mmCIF file of C-alpha atoms in Angstrom:
data_model
loop_
_atom_site.group_PDB
_atom_site.id
_atom_site.type_symbol
_atom_site.label_atom_id
_atom_site.label_comp_id
_atom_site.label_asym_id
_atom_site.label_seq_id
_atom_site.Cartn_x
_atom_site.Cartn_y
_atom_site.Cartn_z
ATOM 1 C CA MET A 1324 -27.810 7.458 5.935
ATOM 2 C CA SER A 1325 -25.895 4.216 6.066
ATOM 3 C CA VAL A 1326 -26.902 1.036 7.841
ATOM 4 C CA THR A 1327 -24.619 -1.935 8.353
ATOM 5 C CA PHE A 1328 -25.652 -5.349 9.614
ATOM 6 C CA ASP A 1329 -23.771 -8.340 10.901
ATOM 7 C CA VAL A 1330 -24.906 -11.719 9.566
ATOM 8 C CA TRP A 1331 -27.606 -12.236 12.214
ATOM 9 C CA GLY A 1332 -28.871 -8.692 11.815
ATOM 10 C CA LEU A 1333 -29.103 -9.216 8.081
ATOM 11 C CA ILE A 1334 -31.027 -12.465 8.571
ATOM 12 C CA ALA A 1335 -33.409 -10.768 11.001
ATOM 13 C CA PHE A 1336 -33.873 -7.854 8.593
ATOM 14 C CA GLY A 1337 -34.583 -10.224 5.696
ATOM 15 C CA ILE A 1338 -37.150 -12.235 7.647
ATOM 16 C CA GLY A 1339 -38.812 -9.072 8.953
ATOM 17 C CA PHE A 1340 -38.967 -7.563 5.473
ATOM 18 C CA TRP A 1341 -40.395 -10.802 4.072
ATOM 19 C CA ILE A 1342 -43.132 -10.873 6.737
ATOM 20 C CA LEU A 1343 -43.888 -7.180 6.120
ATOM 21 C CA MET A 1344 -44.316 -7.695 2.369
ATOM 22 C CA ASP A 1345 -46.335 -10.870 2.853
ATOM 23 C CA GLY A 1346 -48.616 -9.128 5.326
ATOM 24 C CA LEU A 1347 -49.139 -6.181 3.002
ATOM 25 C CA ILE A 1348 -50.061 -8.446 0.097
ATOM 26 C CA PHE A 1349 -52.556 -10.423 2.173
ATOM 27 C CA GLY A 1350 -53.903 -7.264 3.821
ATOM 28 C CA LEU A 1351 -54.327 -5.211 0.659
ATOM 29 C CA MET A 1352 -55.412 -7.914 -1.819
ATOM 30 C CA PRO A 1353 -57.207 -10.739 0.048
ATOM 31 C CA ALA A 1354 -59.600 -11.537 -2.832
ATOM 32 C CA LEU A 1355 -56.712 -11.894 -5.295
ATOM 33 C CA ILE A 1356 -54.821 -14.174 -2.899
ATOM 34 C CA ARG A 1357 -57.900 -16.355 -2.432
ATOM 35 C CA ARG A 1358 -58.348 -16.700 -6.221
ATOM 36 C CA MET A 1359 -54.676 -17.572 -6.638
ATOM 37 C CA MET A 1360 -54.904 -20.211 -3.909
ATOM 38 C CA LEU A 1361 -57.944 -21.764 -5.606
ATOM 39 C CA GLN A 1362 -56.039 -21.880 -8.907
ATOM 40 C CA MET A 1363 -53.098 -23.587 -7.211
ATOM 41 C CA ARG A 1364 -55.327 -26.568 -6.372
ATOM 42 C CA ASP A 1365 -55.515 -27.348 -10.093
ATOM 43 C CA VAL A 1366 -51.749 -27.208 -10.679
ATOM 44 C CA SER A 1367 -49.812 -30.462 -10.533
ATOM 45 C CA VAL A 1368 -47.386 -31.147 -7.706
ATOM 46 C CA GLU A 1369 -44.499 -31.318 -10.169
ATOM 47 C CA ASP A 1370 -45.335 -27.877 -11.587
ATOM 48 C CA LEU A 1371 -45.508 -26.409 -8.081
ATOM 49 C CA ARG A 1372 -42.199 -28.055 -7.186
ATOM 50 C CA MET A 1373 -40.535 -26.692 -10.325
ATOM 51 C CA ALA A 1374 -41.885 -23.179 -9.666
ATOM 52 C CA GLY A 1375 -40.565 -23.335 -6.098
ATOM 53 C CA LEU A 1376 -37.128 -24.489 -7.215
ATOM 54 C CA VAL A 1377 -36.939 -21.780 -9.879
ATOM 55 C CA ALA A 1378 -37.924 -19.149 -7.303
ATOM 56 C CA ALA A 1379 -35.291 -20.504 -4.894
ATOM 57 C CA CYS A 1380 -32.610 -20.310 -7.607
ATOM 58 C CA ILE A 1381 -33.578 -16.741 -8.472
ATOM 59 C CA GLY A 1382 -33.471 -15.803 -4.787
ATOM 60 C CA ALA A 1383 -30.074 -17.440 -4.360
ATOM 61 C CA ALA A 1384 -28.745 -15.558 -7.392
ATOM 62 C CA ILE A 1385 -30.027 -12.248 -6.019
ATOM 63 C CA LEU A 1386 -28.452 -12.947 -2.623
ATOM 64 C CA PHE A 1387 -25.167 -13.955 -4.255
ATOM 65 C CA ALA A 1388 -25.140 -10.777 -6.335
ATOM 66 C CA ALA A 1389 -25.971 -8.609 -3.307
ATOM 67 C CA VAL A 1390 -23.173 -10.134 -1.239
ATOM 68 C CA SER A 1391 -20.602 -10.212 -4.041
ATOM 69 C CA PHE A 1392 -20.904 -6.627 -5.251
#
C-alpha cells in the first residue's frame, strides 16, 4: 500500500498524528504526566527554553531528512 500526500495533506496528517500520540500519552499515563508537570515547575525558564529549542532542532532535522531522502 502506498499513500502520497500534497503539502497540505502532509501538514494535516502530521498534526493529526501529533494529536493522536498526545492523546494516547495523556489517556494511558495521566499520573506520569501529572508528576512530570509538577517537576517542570522546579525547572528554570532558561532550561525549559533550551530543551524546547533542542527539540525543535531535532524535529527540523528529522523533517529535513524525511523530505530529502
